[in-house]
Short mmCIF file of C-alpha atoms and ligand atoms in Angstrom, two decimals:
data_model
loop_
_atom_site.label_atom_id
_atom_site.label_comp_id
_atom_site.label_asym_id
_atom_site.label_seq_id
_atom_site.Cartn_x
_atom_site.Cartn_y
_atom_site.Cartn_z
CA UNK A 84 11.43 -36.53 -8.97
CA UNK A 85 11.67 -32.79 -9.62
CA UNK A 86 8.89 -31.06 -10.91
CA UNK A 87 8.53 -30.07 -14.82
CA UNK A 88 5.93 -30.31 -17.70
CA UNK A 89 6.00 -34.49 -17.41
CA UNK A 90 6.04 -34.57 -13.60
CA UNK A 91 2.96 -36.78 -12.44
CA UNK A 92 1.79 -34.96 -10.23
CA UNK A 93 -1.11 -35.68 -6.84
CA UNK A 94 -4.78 -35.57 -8.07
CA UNK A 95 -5.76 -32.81 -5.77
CA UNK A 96 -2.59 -30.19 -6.82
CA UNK A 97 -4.60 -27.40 -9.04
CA UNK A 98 -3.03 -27.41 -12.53
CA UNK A 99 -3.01 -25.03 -15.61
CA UNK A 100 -6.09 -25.20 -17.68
CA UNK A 101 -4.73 -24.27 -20.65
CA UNK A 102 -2.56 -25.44 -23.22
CA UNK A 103 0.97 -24.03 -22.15
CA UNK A 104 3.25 -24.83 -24.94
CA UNK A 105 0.59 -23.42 -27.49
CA UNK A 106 0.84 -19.75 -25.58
CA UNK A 107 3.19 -16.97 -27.05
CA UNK A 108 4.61 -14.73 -24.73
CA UNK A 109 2.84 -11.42 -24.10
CA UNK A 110 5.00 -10.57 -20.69
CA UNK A 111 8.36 -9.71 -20.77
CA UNK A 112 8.99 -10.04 -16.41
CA UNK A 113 12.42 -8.54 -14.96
CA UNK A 114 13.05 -9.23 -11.03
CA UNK A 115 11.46 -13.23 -11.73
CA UNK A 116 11.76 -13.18 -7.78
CA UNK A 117 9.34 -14.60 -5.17
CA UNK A 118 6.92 -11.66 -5.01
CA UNK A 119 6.49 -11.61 -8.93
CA UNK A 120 6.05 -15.41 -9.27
CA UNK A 121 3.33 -15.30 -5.95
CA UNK A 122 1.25 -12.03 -7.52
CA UNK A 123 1.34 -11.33 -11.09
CA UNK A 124 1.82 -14.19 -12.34
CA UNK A 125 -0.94 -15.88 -10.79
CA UNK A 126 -3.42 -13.27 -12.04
CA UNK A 127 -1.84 -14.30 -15.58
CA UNK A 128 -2.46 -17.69 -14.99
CA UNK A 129 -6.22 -16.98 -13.60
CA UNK A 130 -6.28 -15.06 -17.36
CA UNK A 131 -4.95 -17.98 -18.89
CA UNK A 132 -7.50 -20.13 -16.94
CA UNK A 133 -10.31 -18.31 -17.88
CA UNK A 134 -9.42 -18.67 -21.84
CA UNK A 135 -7.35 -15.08 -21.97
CA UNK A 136 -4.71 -16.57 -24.50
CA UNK A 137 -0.87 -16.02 -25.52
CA UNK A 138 0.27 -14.33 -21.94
CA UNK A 139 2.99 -16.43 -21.05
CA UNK A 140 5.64 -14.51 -19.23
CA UNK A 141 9.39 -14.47 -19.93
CA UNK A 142 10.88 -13.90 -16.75
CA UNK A 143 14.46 -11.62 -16.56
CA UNK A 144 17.16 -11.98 -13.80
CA UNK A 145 19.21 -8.88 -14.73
CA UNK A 146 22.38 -10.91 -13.25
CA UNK A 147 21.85 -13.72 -10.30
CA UNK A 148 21.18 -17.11 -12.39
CA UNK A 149 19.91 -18.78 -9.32
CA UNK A 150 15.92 -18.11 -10.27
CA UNK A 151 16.95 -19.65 -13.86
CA UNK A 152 18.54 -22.43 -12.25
CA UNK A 153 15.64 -23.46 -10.59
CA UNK A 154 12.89 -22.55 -12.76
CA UNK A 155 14.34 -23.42 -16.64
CA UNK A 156 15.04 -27.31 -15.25
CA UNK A 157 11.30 -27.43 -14.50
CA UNK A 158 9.78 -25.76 -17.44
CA UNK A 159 9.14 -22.27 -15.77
CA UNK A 160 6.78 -24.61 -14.17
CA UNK A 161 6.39 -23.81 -10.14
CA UNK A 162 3.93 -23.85 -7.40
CA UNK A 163 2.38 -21.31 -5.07
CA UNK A 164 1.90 -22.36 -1.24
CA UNK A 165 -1.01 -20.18 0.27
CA UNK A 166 -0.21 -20.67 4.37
CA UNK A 167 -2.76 -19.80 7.22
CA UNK A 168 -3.71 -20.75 10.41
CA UNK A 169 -6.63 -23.28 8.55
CA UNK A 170 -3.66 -24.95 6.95
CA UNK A 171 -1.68 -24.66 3.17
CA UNK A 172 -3.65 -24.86 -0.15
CA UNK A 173 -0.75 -25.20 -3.01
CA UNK A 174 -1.29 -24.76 -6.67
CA UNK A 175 0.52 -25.26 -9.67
CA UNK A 176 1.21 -22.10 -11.82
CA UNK A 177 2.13 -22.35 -15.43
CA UNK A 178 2.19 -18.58 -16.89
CA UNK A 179 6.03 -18.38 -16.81
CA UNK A 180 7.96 -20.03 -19.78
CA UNK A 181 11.22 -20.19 -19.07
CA UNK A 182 14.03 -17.24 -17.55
CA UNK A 183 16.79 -15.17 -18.90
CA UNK A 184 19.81 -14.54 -17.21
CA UNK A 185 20.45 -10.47 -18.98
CA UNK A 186 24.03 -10.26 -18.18
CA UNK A 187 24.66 -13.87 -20.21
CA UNK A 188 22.23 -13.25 -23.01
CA UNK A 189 21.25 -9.79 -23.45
CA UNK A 190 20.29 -10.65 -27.13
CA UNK A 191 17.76 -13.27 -26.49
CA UNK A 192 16.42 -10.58 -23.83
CA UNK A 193 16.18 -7.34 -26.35
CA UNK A 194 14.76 -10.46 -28.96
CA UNK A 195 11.85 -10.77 -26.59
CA UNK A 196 11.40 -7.14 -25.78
CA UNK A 197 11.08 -6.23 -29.18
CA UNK A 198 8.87 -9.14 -30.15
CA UNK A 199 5.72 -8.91 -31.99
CA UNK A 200 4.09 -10.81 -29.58
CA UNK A 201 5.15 -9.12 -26.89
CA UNK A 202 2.73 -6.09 -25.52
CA UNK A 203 3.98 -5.81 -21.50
CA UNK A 204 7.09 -5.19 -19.74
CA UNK A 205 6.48 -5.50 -16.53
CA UNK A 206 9.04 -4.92 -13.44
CA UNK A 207 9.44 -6.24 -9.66
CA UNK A 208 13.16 -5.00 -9.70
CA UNK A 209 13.26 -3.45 -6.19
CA UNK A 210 13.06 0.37 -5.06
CA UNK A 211 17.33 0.11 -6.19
CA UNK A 212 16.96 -1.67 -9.65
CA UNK A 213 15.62 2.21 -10.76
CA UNK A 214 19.04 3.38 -10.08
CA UNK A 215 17.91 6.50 -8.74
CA UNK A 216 19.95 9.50 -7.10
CA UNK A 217 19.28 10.33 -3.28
CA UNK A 218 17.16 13.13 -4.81
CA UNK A 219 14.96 10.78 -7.11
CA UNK A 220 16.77 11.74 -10.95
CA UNK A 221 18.36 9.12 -12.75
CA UNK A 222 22.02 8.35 -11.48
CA UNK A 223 23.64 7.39 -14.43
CA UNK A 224 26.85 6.05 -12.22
CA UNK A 225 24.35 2.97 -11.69
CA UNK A 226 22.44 3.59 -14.88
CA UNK A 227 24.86 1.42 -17.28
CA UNK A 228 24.23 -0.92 -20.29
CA UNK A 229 23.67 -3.90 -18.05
CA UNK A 230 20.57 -2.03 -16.21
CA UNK A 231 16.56 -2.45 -17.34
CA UNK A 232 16.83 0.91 -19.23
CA UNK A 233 19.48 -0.03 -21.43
CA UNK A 234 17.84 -3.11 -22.62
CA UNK A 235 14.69 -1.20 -23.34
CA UNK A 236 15.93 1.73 -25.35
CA UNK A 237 18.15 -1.92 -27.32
CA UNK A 238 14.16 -3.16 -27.80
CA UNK A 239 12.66 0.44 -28.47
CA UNK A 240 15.04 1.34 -31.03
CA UNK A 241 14.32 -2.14 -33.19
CA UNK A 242 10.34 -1.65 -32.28
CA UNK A 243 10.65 1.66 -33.94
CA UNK A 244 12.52 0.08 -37.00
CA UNK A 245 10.23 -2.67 -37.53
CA UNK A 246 7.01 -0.09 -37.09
CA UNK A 247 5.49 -2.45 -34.22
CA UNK A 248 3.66 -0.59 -31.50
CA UNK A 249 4.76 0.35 -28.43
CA UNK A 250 5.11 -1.32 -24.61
CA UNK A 251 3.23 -0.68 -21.38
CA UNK A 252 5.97 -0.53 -19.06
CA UNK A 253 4.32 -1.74 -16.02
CA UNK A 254 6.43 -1.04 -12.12
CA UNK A 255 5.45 -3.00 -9.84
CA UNK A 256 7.58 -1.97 -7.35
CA UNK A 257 6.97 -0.32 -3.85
CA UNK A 258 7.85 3.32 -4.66
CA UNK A 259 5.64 6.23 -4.78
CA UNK A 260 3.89 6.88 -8.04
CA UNK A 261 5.88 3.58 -9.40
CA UNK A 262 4.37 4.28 -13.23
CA UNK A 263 5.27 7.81 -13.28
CA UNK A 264 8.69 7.74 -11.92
CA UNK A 265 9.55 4.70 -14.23
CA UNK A 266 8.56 7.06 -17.39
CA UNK A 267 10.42 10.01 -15.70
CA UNK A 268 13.39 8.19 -15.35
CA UNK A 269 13.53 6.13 -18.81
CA UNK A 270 12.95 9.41 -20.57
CA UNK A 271 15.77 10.84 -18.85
CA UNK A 272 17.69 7.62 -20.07
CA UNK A 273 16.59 8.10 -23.36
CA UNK A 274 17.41 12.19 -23.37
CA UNK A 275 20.95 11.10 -22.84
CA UNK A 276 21.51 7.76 -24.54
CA UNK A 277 19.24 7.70 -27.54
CA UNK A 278 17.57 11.25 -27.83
CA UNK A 279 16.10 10.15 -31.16
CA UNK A 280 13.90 7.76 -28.86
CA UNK A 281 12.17 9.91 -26.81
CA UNK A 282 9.29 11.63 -28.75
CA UNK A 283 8.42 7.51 -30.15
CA UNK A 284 8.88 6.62 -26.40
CA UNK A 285 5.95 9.39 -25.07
CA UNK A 286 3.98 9.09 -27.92
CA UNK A 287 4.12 4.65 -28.12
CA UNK A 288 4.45 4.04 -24.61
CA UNK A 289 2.69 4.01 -21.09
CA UNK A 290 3.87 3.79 -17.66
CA UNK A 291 1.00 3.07 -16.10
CA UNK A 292 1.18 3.32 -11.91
CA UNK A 293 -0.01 -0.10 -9.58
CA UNK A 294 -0.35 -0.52 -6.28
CA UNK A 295 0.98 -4.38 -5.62
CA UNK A 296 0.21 -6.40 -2.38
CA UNK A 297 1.17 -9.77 -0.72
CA UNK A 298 3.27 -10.90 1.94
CA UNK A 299 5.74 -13.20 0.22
CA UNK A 300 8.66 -14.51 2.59
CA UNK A 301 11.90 -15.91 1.22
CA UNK A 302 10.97 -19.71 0.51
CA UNK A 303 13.54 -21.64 2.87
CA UNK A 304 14.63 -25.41 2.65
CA UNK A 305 11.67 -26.44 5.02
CA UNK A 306 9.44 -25.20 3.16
CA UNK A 307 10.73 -27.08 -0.05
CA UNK A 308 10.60 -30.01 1.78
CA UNK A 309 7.14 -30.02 2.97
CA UNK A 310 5.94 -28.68 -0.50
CA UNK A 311 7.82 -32.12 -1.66
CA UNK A 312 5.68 -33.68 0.25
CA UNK A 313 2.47 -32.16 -1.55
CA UNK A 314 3.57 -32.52 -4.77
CA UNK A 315 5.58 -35.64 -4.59
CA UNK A 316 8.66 -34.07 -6.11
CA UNK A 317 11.24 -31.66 -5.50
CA UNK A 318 10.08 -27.75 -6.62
CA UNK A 319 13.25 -25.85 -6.79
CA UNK A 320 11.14 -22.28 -7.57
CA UNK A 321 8.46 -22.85 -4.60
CA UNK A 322 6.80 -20.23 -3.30
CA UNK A 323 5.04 -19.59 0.18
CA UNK A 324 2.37 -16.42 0.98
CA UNK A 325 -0.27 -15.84 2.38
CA UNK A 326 -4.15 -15.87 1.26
CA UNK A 327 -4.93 -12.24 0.72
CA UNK A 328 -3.65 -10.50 -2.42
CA UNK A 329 -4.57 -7.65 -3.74
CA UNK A 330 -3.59 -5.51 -7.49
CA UNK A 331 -4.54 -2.24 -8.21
CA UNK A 332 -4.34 -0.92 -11.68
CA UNK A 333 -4.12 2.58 -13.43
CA UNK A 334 -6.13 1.75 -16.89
CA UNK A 335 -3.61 3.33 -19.46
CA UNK A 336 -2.17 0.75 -21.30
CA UNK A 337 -0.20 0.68 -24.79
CA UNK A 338 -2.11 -2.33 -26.07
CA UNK A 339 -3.34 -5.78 -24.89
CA UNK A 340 -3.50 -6.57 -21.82
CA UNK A 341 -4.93 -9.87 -20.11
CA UNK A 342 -7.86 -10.18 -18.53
CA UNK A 343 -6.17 -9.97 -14.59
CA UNK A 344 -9.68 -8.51 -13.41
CA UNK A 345 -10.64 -12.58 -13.58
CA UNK A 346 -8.07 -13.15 -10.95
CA UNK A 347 -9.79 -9.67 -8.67
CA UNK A 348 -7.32 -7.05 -9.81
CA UNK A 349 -9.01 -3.73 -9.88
CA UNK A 350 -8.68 -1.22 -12.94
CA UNK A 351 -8.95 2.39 -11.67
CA UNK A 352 -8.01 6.03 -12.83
CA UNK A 353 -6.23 7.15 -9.79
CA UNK A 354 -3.88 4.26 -8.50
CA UNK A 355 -2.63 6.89 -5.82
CA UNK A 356 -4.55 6.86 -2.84
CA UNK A 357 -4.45 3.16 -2.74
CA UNK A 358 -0.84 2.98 -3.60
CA UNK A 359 0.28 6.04 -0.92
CA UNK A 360 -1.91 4.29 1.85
CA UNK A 361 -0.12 0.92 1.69
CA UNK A 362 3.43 2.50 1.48
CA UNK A 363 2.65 4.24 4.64
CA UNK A 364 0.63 2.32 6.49
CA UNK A 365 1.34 -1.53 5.93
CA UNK A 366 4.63 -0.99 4.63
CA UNK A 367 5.34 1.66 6.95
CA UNK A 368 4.63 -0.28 9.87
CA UNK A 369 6.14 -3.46 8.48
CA UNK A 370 9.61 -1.32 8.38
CA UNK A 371 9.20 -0.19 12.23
CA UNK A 372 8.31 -3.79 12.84
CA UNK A 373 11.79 -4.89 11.33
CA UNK A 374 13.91 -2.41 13.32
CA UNK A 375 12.56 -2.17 16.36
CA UNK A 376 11.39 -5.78 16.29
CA UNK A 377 15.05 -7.07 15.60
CA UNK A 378 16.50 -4.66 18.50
CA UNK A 379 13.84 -6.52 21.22
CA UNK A 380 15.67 -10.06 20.01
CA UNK A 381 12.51 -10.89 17.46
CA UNK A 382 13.07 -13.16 14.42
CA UNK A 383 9.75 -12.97 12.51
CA UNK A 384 6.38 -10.71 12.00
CA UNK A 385 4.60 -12.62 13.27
CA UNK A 386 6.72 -12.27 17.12
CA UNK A 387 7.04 -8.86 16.60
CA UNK A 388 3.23 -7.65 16.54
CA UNK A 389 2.67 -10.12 19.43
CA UNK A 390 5.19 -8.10 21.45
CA UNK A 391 2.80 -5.59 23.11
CA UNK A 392 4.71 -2.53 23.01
CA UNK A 393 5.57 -3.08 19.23
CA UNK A 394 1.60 -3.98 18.66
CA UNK A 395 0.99 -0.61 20.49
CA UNK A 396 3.62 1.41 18.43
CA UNK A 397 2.50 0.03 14.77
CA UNK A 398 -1.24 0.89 15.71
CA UNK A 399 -0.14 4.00 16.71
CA UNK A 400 2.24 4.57 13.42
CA UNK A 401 -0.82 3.40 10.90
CA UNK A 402 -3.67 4.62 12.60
CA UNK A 403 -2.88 8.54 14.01
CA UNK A 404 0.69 9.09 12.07
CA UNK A 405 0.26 7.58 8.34
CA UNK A 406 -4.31 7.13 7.74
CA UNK A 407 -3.91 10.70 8.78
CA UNK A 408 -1.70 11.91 6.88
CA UNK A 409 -3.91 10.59 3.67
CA UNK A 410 -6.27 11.27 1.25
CA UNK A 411 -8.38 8.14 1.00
CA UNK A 412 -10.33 7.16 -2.28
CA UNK A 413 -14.57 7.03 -1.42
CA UNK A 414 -14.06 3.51 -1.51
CA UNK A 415 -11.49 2.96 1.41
CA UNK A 416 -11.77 2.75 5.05
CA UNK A 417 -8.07 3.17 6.49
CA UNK A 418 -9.60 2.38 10.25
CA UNK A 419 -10.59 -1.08 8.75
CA UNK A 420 -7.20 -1.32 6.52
CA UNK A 421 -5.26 -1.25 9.68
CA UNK A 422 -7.34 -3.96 11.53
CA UNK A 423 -7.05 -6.27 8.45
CA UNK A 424 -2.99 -5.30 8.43
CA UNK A 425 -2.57 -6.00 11.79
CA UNK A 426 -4.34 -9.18 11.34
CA UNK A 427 -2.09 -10.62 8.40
CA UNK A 428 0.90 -9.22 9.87
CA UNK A 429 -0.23 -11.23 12.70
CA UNK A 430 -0.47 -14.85 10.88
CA UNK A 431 1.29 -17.50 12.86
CA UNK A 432 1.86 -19.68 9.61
CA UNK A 433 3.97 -17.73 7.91
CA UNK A 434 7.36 -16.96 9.14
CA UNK A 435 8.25 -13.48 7.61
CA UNK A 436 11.49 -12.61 8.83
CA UNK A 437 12.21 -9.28 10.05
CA UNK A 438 16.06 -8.39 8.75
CA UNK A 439 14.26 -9.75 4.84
CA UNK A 440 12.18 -6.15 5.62
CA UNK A 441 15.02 -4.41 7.23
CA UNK A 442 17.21 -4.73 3.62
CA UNK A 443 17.50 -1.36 1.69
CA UNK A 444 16.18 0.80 4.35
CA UNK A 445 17.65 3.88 2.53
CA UNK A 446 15.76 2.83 -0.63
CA UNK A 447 12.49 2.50 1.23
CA UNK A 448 12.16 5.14 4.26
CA UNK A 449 11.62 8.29 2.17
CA UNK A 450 8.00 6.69 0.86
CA UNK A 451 6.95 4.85 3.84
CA UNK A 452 7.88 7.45 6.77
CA UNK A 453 9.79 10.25 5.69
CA UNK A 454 6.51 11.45 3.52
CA UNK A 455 4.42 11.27 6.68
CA UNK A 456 6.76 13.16 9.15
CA UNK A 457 7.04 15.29 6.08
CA UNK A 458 3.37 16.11 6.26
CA UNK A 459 2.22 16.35 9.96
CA UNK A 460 5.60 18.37 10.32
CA UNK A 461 3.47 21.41 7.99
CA UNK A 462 0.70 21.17 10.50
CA UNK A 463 2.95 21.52 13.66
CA UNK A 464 2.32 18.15 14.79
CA UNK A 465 4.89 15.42 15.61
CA UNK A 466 4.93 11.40 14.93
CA UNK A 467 6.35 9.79 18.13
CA UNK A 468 6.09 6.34 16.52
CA UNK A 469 7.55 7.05 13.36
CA UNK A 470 9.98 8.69 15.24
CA UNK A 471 10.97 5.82 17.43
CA UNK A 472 11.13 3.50 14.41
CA UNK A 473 13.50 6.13 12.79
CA UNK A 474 15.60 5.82 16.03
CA UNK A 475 15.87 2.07 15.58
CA UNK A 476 16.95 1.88 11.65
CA UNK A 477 19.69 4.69 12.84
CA UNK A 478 20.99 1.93 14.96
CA UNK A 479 20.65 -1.42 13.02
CA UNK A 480 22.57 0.93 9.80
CA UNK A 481 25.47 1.27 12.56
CA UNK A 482 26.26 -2.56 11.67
CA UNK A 483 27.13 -3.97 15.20
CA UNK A 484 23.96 -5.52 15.73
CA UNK A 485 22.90 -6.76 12.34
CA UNK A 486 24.26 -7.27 8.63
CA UNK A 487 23.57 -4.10 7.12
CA UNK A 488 22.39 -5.47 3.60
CA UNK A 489 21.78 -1.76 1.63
CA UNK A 490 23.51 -0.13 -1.57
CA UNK A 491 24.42 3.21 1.02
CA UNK A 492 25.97 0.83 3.84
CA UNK A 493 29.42 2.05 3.17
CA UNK A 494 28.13 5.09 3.60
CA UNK A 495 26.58 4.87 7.01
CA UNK A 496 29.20 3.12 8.18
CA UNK A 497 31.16 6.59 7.27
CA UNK A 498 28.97 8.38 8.27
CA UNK A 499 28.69 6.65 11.66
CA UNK A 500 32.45 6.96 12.08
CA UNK A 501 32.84 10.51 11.93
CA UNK A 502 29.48 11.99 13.24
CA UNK A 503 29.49 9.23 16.20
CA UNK A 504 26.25 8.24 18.60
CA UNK A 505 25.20 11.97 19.39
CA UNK A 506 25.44 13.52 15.89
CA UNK A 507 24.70 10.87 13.10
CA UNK A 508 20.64 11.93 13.69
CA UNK A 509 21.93 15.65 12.45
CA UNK A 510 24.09 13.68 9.75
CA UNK A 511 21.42 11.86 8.27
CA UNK A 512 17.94 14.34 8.99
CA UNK A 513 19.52 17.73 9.34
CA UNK A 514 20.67 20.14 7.16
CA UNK A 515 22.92 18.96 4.53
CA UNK A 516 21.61 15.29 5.53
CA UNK A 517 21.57 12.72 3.18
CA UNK A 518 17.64 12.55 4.08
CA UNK A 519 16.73 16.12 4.36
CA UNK A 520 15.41 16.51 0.94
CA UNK A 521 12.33 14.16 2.05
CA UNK A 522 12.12 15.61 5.61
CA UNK A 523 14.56 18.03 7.62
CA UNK A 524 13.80 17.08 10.99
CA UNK A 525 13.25 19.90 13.64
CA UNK A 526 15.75 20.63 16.35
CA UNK A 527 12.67 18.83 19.10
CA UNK A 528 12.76 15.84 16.26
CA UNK A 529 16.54 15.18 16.74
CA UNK A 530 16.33 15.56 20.36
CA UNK A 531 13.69 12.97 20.42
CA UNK A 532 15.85 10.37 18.25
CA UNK A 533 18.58 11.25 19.79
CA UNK A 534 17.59 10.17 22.90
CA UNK A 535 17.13 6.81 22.15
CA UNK A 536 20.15 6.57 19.67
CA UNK A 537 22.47 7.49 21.89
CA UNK A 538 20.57 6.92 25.86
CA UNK A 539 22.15 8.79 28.88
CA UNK A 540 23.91 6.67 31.05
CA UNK A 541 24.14 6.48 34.91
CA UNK A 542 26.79 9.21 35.25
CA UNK A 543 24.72 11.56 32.81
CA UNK A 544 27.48 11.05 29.92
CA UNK A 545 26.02 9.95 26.42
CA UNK A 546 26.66 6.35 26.27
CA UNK A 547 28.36 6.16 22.61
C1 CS2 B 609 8.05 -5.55 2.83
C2 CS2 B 609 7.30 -5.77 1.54
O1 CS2 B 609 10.23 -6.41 2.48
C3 CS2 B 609 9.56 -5.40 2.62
O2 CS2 B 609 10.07 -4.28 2.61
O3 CS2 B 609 7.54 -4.45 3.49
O4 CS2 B 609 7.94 -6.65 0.70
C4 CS2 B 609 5.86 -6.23 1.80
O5 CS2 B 609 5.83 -7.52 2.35
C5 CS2 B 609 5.03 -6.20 0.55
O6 CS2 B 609 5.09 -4.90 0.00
C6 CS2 B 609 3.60 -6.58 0.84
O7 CS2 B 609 2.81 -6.35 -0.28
#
């Protein structure tokens, strides 16, 4: 049996309340990937749930049709595996109606964008699917008619024609600011692609800015199995995450939006504090974890914060290098943050593996170290942690430990080539590095990196 809208299914699995065939879509989704399908989605279906109608999400793979091959067979229907030490509780989510492959039917796609009934866009594309430059702008090299922006100036341009209202264009993506780099870089689309867009664009749209949050491995075989066994059918779309999730909100949106405070997401003016101290601090340490924990021979999380040195670094990265380097909202305490990070990072039922974190380093660094170093460099001070977690990603981008999975790996591997062991840290964080724009590291910075890029060995000769 594989699961879909007739599957009989176990009477304890928690099902959709609500009448799913009789809900429009209000959520145009792209990046229909694990992360969306544990987080937002399940605050649309607690909306749904709680009588919030006609918010059924049309998920978008820009190219891969693996997440529609799995998902349109089944209805969009798909179920959500919370794991913990006290055991898995799985539900059945039925928010997303079926998925569109963009590449194969980009008409269908600008069809739903420019939709009546359609209020959100909403993105988990990854920090690369914004096709930004090394210095933030908009690379247009990457930014072509098959990427999100082109199918939203397609969507814009009939909205404007039909006189319908404008989208909230909603990143939920790990980057700094998500909601105001999204508008900065889909005006800059617009400026040079459709100019007569832009002034309907700022004056019908909003970008609002979210801070997203849940630990959502890659869903393995096992894992479909033993969901199987739950649901007494095959789940091709499964997901597995953990308990805690958490959505914060800036309040600025076009039109509708569903009721997601019903599922706890919080609605606030200033997403920034809450969205800076998770970059640095949980997924700052997460990244540190990944490097460093793949050099000591560790396969998941999990291994790597019960390794005692690594526990001691990532305390010593979140608590003194990235909480201090912040400006916390009255409501936060960063000293109790950490202990509840440390604690998830530290949950033995889910296996979060390390090189799924260490993917796209270069896409991810700038916002969840460079920023720090960045900072406690203006006061004078130095970040021995970060620092050592630098020192590790500068050897897993050299290749010959790991698959280098990231859109600049041709690059490093260049760059490795020529500058070699004792100069790539001055390649990559000096002047005229690829890096220095987010932090040019001090002469005592690359001497400390150095040192454990590129160790001294017994006859005082750089090892290389
Ligand atoms: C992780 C994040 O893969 C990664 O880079 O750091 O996906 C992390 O698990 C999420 O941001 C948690 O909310």
């Amino acid at each position: 049996m594989r699961l879909s809208r007739t599957a009989v299914l176990p009477a304890d699995v928690v099902l959709p309340k609500y009448d799913r065939s009789a809900q429009k879509a209000g959520i145009v989704h792209f990046g229909i990937g694990a992360f969306h399908r544990a987080h937002q989605a399940v605050y649309t279906d607690d909306a749904m749930n709680a009588g919030d109608r006609d918010w059924g999400i049309i998920g978008v793979s820009l190219r891969s049709p693996t997440v529609a091959a799995q998902m349109n067979p089944q209805d969009g229907i798909y179920s959500v595996t919370e794991r913990s030490k006290d055991g898995d509780k799985t539900r059945v989510i039925g928010a997303v109606k079926k998925v569109l492959v963009a590449a194969n039917e980009p008409d269908a796609l600008i069809a739903a964008l420019a939709s009546r009934d359609t209020h959100i866009v909403s993105f988990t594309i990854t920090e690369k699917g914004y096709c930004r430059a090394p210095d933030g702008t908009l690379d247009f090299a990457q930014a072509d008619d098959r990427s999100v922006y082109a199918y939203l100036a397609a969507a814009m341009q009939r909205r404007r024609a039909s006189k319908l209202g404008g989208l909230t264009l909603l990143s939920c993506d790990n980057l700094a600011s998500n909601g105001a780099q999204l508008a900065e870089l889909m005006r800059a689309y617009l400026q040079r692609c459709a100019p007569d867009l832009v002034s309907w664009f700022e004056d019908e749209c909003t970008c609002p800015s979210t801070m997203v949050d849940r630990i959502v491995p890659a869903t393995t075989d096992d894992d479909r199995q033993s969901i199987a066994g739950v649901l007494g059918g095959l789940d091709e779309a499964a997901v597995v995450t953990e308990p805690f999730t958490q959505w914060v909100i800036e309040d600025n949106f076009a039109g509708r939006r569903p009721c997601w405070e019903v599922g706890g997401a919080q609605f606030t003016e200033d997403v920034v504090p809450f969205e800076t101290a998770k970059l640095r601090m949980l997924n700052g340490a997460h990244s540190a974890l990944a490097y460093i924990g793949l050099q000591k021979g560790h396969e998941f999380v999990h291994q790597a914060v019960a390794d005692p040195y690594i526990l001691k670094l990532a305390n010593i990265l979140m608590r003194e290098e990235a909480a201090t380097s912040l400006k916390p909202a009255g409501e936060q305490n960063l000293a109790s943050y950490a202990d509840a990070l440390i604690a998830r990072f530290a949950n033995p039922a889910l296996n979060h593996r390390l090189i799924q974190i260490a993917m796209d380093g270069s896409q991810k660094i700038p916002q969840r170290w460079l920023e720090t170093l960045a900072f406690h460099q203006k006061q004078g001070r130095q970040c021995p942690a970060i620092l050592e977690a630098v020192a590790a990603w500068i050897i897993h981008i050299r290749g010959t430990t790991h698959v280098v999975e990231d859109p600049m790996r041709d690059t490093f591997k260049a760059l490795w080539e020529t500058a070699g062991a004792a100069h790539i840290t001055s390649a990559l964080f000096g002047h005229d590095g690829q890096f220095a724009p987010f932090w040019l590291a001090s002469q005592e910075d690359i001497a400390l990196v150095n040192h454990r890029v590129c160790p001294v060995g017994v006859e005082g000769q750089r090892v290389i």
